[in-house]
PDB file of C-alpha atoms and ligand atoms in Angstrom:
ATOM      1  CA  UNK A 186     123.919 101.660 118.845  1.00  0.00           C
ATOM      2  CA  UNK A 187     126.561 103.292 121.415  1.00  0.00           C
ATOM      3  CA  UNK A 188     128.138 106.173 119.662  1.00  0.00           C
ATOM      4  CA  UNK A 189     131.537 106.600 121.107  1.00  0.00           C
ATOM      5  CA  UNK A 190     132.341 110.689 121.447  1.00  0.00           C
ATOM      6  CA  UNK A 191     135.789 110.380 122.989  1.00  0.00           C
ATOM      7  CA  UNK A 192     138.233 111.536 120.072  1.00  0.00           C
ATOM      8  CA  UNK A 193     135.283 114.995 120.054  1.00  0.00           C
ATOM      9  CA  UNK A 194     135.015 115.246 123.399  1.00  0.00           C
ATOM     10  CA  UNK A 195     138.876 115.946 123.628  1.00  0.00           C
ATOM     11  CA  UNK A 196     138.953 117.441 121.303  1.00  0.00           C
ATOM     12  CA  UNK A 197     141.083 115.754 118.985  1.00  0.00           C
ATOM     13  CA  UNK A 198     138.718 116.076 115.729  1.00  0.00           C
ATOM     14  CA  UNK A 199     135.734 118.518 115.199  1.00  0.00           C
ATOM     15  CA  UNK A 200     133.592 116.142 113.282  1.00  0.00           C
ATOM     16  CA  UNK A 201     132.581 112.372 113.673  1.00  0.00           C
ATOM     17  CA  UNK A 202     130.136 110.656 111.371  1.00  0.00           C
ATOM     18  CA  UNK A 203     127.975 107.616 111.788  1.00  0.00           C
ATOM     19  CA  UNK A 204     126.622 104.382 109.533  1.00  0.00           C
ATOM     20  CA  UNK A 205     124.628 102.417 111.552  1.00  0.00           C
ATOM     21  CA  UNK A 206     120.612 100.719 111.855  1.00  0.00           C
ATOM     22  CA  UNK A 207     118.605 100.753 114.672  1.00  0.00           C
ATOM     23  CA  UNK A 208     115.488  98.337 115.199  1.00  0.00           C
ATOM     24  CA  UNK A 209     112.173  99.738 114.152  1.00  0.00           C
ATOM     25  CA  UNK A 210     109.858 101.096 116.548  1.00  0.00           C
ATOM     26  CA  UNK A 211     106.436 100.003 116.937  1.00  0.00           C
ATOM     27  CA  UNK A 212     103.380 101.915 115.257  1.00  0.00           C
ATOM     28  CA  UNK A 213     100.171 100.342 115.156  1.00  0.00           C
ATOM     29  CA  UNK A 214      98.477  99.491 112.018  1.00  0.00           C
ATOM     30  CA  UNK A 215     102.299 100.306 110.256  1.00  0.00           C
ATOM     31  CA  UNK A 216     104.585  97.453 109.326  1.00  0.00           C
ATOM     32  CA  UNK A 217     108.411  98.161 108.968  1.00  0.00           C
ATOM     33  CA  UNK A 218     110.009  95.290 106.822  1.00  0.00           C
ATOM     34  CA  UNK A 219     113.306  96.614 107.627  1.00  0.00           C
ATOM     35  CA  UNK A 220     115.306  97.963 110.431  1.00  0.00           C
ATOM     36  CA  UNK A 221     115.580 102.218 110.438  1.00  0.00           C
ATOM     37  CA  UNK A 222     119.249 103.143 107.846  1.00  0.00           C
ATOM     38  CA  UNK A 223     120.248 106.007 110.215  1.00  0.00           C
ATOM     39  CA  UNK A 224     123.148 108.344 108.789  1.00  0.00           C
ATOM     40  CA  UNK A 225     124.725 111.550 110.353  1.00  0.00           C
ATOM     41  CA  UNK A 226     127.328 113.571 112.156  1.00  0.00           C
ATOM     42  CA  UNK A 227     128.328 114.909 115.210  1.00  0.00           C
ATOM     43  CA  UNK A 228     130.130 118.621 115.102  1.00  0.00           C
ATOM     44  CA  UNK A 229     132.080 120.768 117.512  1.00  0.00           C
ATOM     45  CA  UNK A 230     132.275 124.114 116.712  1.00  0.00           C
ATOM     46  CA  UNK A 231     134.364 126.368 118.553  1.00  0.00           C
ATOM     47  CA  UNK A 232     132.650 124.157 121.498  1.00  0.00           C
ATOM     48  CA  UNK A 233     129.119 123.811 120.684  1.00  0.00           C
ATOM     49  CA  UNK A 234     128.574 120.312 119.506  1.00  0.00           C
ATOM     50  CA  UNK A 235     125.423 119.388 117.437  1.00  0.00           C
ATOM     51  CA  UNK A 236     124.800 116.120 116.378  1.00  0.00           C
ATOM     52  CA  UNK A 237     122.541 115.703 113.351  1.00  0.00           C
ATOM     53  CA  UNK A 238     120.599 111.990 112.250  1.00  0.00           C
ATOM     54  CA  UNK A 239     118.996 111.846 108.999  1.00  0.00           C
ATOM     55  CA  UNK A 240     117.068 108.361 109.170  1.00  0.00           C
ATOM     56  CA  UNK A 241     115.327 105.826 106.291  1.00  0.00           C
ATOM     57  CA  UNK A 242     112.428 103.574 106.962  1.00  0.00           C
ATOM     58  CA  UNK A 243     110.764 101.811 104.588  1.00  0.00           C
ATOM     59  CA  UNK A 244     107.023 101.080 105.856  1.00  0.00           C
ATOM     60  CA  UNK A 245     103.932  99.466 104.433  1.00  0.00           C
ATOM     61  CA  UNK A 246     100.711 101.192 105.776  1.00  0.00           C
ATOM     62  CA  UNK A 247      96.975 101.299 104.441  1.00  0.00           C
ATOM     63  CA  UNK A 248      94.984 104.251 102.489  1.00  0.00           C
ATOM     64  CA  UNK A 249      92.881 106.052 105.662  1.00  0.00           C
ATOM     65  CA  UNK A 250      89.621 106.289 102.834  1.00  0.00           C
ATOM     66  CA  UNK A 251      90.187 102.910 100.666  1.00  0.00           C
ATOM     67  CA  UNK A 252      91.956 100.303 102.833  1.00  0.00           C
ATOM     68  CA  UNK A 253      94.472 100.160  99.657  1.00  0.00           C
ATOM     69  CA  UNK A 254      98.441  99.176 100.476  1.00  0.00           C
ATOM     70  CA  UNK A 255     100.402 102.207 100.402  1.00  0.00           C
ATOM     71  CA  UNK A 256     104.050 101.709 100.198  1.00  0.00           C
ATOM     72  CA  UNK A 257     106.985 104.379 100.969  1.00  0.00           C
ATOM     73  CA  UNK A 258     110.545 104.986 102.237  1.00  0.00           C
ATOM     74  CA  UNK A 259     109.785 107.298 105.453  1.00  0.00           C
ATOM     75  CA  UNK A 260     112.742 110.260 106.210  1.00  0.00           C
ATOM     76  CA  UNK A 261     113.417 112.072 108.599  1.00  0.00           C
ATOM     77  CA  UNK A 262     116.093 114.888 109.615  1.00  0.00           C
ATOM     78  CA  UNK A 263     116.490 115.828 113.625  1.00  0.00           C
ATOM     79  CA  UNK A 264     119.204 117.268 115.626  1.00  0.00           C
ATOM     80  CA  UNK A 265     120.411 117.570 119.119  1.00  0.00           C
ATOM     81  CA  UNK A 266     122.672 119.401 121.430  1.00  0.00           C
ATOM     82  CA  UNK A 267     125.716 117.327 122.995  1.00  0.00           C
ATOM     83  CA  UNK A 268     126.141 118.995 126.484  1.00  0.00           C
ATOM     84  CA  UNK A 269     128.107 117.635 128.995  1.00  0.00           C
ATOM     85  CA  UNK A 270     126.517 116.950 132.462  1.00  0.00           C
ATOM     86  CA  UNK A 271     128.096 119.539 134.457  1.00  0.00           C
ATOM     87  CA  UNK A 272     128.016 122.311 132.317  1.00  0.00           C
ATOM     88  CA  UNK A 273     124.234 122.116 132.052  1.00  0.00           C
ATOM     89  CA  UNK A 274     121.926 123.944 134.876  1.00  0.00           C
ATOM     90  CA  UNK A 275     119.120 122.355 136.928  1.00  0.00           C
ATOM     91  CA  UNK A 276     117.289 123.711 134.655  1.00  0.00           C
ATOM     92  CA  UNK A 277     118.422 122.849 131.338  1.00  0.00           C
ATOM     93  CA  UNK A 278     118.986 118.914 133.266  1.00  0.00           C
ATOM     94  CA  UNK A 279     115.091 118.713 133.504  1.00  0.00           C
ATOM     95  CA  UNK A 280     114.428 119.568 129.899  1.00  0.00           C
ATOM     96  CA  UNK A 281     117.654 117.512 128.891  1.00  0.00           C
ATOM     97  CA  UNK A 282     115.565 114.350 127.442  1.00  0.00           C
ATOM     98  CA  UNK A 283     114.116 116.616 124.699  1.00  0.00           C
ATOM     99  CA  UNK A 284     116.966 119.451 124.469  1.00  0.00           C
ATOM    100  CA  UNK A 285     120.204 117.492 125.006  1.00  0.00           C
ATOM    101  CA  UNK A 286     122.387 114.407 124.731  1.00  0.00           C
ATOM    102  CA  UNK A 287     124.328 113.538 127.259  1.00  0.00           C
ATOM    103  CA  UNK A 288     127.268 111.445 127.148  1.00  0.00           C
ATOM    104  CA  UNK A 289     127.813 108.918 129.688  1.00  0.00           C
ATOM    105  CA  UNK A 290     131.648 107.908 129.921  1.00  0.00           C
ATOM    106  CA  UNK A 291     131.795 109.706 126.556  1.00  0.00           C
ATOM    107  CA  UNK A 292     129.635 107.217 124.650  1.00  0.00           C
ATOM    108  CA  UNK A 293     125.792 107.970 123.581  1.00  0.00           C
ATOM    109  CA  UNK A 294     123.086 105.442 123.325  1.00  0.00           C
ATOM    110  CA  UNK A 295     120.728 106.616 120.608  1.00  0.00           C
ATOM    111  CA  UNK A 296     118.396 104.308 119.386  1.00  0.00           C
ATOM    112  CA  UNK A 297     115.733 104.859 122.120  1.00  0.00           C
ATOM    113  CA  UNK A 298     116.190 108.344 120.805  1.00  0.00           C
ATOM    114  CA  UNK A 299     115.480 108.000 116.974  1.00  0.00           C
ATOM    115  CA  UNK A 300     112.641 105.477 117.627  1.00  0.00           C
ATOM    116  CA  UNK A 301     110.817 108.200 119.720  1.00  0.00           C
ATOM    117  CA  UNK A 302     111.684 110.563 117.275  1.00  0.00           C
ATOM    118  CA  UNK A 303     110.184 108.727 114.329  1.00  0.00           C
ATOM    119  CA  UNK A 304     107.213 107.644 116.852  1.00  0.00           C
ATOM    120  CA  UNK A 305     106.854 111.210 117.364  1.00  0.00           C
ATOM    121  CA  UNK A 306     106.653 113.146 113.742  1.00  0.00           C
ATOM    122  CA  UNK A 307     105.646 109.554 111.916  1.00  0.00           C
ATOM    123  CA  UNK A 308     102.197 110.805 109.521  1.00  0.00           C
ATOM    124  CA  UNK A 309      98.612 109.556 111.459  1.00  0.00           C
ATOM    125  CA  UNK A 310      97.227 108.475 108.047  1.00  0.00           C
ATOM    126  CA  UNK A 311      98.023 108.026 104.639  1.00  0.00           C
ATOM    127  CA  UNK A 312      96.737 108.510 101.194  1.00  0.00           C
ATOM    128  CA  UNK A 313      97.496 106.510  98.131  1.00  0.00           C
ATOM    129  CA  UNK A 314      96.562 109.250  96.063  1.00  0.00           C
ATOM    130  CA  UNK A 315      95.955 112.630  97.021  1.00  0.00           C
ATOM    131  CA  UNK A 316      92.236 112.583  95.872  1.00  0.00           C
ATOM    132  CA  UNK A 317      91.323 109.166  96.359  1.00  0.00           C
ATOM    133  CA  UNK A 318      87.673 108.707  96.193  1.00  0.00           C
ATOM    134  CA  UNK A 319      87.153 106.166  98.829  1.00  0.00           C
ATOM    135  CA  UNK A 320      85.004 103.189  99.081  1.00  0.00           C
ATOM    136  CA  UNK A 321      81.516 103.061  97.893  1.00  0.00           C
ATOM    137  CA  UNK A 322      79.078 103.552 100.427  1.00  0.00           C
ATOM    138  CA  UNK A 323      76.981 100.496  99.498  1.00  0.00           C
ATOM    139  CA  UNK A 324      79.044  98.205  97.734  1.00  0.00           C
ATOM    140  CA  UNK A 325      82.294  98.603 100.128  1.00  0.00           C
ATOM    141  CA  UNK A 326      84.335  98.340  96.912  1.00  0.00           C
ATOM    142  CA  UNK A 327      87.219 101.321  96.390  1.00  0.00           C
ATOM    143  CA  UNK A 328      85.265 103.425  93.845  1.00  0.00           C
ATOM    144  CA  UNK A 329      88.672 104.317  92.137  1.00  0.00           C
ATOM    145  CA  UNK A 330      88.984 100.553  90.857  1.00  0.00           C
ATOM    146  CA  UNK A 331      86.285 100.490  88.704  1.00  0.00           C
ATOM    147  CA  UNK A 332      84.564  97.431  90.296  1.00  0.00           C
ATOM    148  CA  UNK A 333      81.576  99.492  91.624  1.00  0.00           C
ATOM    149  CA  UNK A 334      78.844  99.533  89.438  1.00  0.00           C
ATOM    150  CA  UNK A 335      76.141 101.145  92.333  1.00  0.00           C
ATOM    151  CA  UNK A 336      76.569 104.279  90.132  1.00  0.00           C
ATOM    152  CA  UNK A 337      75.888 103.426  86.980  1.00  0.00           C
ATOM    153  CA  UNK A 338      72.581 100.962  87.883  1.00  0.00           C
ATOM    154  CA  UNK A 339      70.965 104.024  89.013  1.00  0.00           C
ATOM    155  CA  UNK A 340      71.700 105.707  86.636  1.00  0.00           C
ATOM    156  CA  UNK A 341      69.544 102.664  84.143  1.00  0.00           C
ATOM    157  CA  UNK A 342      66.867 101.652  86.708  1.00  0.00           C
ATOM    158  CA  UNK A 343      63.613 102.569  84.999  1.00  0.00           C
ATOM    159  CA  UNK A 344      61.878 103.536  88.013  1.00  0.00           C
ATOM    160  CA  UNK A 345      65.060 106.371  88.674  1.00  0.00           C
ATOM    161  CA  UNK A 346      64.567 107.932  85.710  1.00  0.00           C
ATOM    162  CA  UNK A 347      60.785 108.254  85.861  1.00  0.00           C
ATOM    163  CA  UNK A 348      61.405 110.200  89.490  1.00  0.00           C
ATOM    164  CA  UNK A 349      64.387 112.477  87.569  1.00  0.00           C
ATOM    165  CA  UNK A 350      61.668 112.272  84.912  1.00  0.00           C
ATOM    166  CA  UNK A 351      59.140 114.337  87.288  1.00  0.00           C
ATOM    167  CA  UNK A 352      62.457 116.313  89.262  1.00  0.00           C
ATOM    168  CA  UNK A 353      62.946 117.878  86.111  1.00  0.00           C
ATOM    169  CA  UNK A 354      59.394 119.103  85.113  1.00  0.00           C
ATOM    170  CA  UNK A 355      58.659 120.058  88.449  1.00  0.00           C
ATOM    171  CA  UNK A 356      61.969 122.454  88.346  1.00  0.00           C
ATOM    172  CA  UNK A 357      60.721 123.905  85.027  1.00  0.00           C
ATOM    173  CA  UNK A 358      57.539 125.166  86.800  1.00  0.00           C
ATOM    174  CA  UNK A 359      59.250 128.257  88.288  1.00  0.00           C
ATOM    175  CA  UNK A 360      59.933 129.974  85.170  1.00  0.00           C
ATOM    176  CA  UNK A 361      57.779 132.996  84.106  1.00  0.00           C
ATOM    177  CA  UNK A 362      55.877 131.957  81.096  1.00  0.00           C
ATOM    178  CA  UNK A 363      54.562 135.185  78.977  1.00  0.00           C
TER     179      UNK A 363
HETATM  180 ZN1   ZN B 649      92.877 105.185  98.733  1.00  0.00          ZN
HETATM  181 ZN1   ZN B 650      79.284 100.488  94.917  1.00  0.00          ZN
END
């Protein structure tokens, strides 16, 4: 999406704002079903213009401990500093991909911008619970679905409870007998 700065630029209104969506960006093992909902302004104020996106991305990703589906809408608020090109220093030009956006024949081209941005502060892993116990070590199965039974036959194999039998006299040794 080209963003078209003019009527700020000459100053003819002090604040611009923006509808648009922008094609998802690519994150491995994530799947975006839909393009990114991107909302947000542009301000001048007293000179200093700030542009703000707030962005929407629904994603489908997998549980990092049980492989489960874990659903969500994905948000994210960032903001940038509208500077034109010759009022910025050498300096400020080299850091002006992260710091600054610069219009080009007063028009912005943001998308590569927000997908980098989402690319950038997107979470490494999900959860689809806060405490969720995983898969079972020897069955595979998620041990929060209630399909793993490797628990509970240990708990009823005969030859278990002869050894937890013997664990628990042995422990009873230590105590001081009078
Ligand atoms: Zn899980
Ligand atoms: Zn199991």
């Amino acid at each position: 999406m080209e963003l078209d700065l003019g009527p700020l630029l000459r100053g003819e209104v002090t604040r611009m704002d923006f509808s648009f969506s922008v094609e998802a960006p690519e994150i491995p093992d994530v799947v975006f079903p839909e393009s990114v909902s991107v909302s947000g302004e542009v301000t001048d104020q007293g000179g200093y213009k700030r542009l703000r996106f707030g962005v929407e991305l629904p994603y489908r990703a997998q549980c990092a401990r049980c492989l489960a589906d874990v659903e969500g809408v994905y948000t994210l608020d960032f903001e940038r500093t509208v500077a034109l090109r010759q009022n910025l220093t050498e300096e400020q030009l080299e850091d002006a991909e992260l710091e600054y956006v610069i219009p080009e024949n007063g028009k912005i081209d943001v998308d590569g911008e927000i997908r980098d941005e989402i690319v950038m502060c997107f979470p490494g892993r999900f959860l689809c619970t806060p405490d969720c116990p995983g898969l079972c070590p020897k069955c595979g199965k998620p041990l929060s679905s209630g399909l793993c039974t490797c628990a509970s036959q240990d708990r009823i194999d005969p030859r278990m409870a002869v050894l937890a039998q013997l664990l628990e006299d042995d422990s009873g040794n230590g105590e001081t007998k009078q």
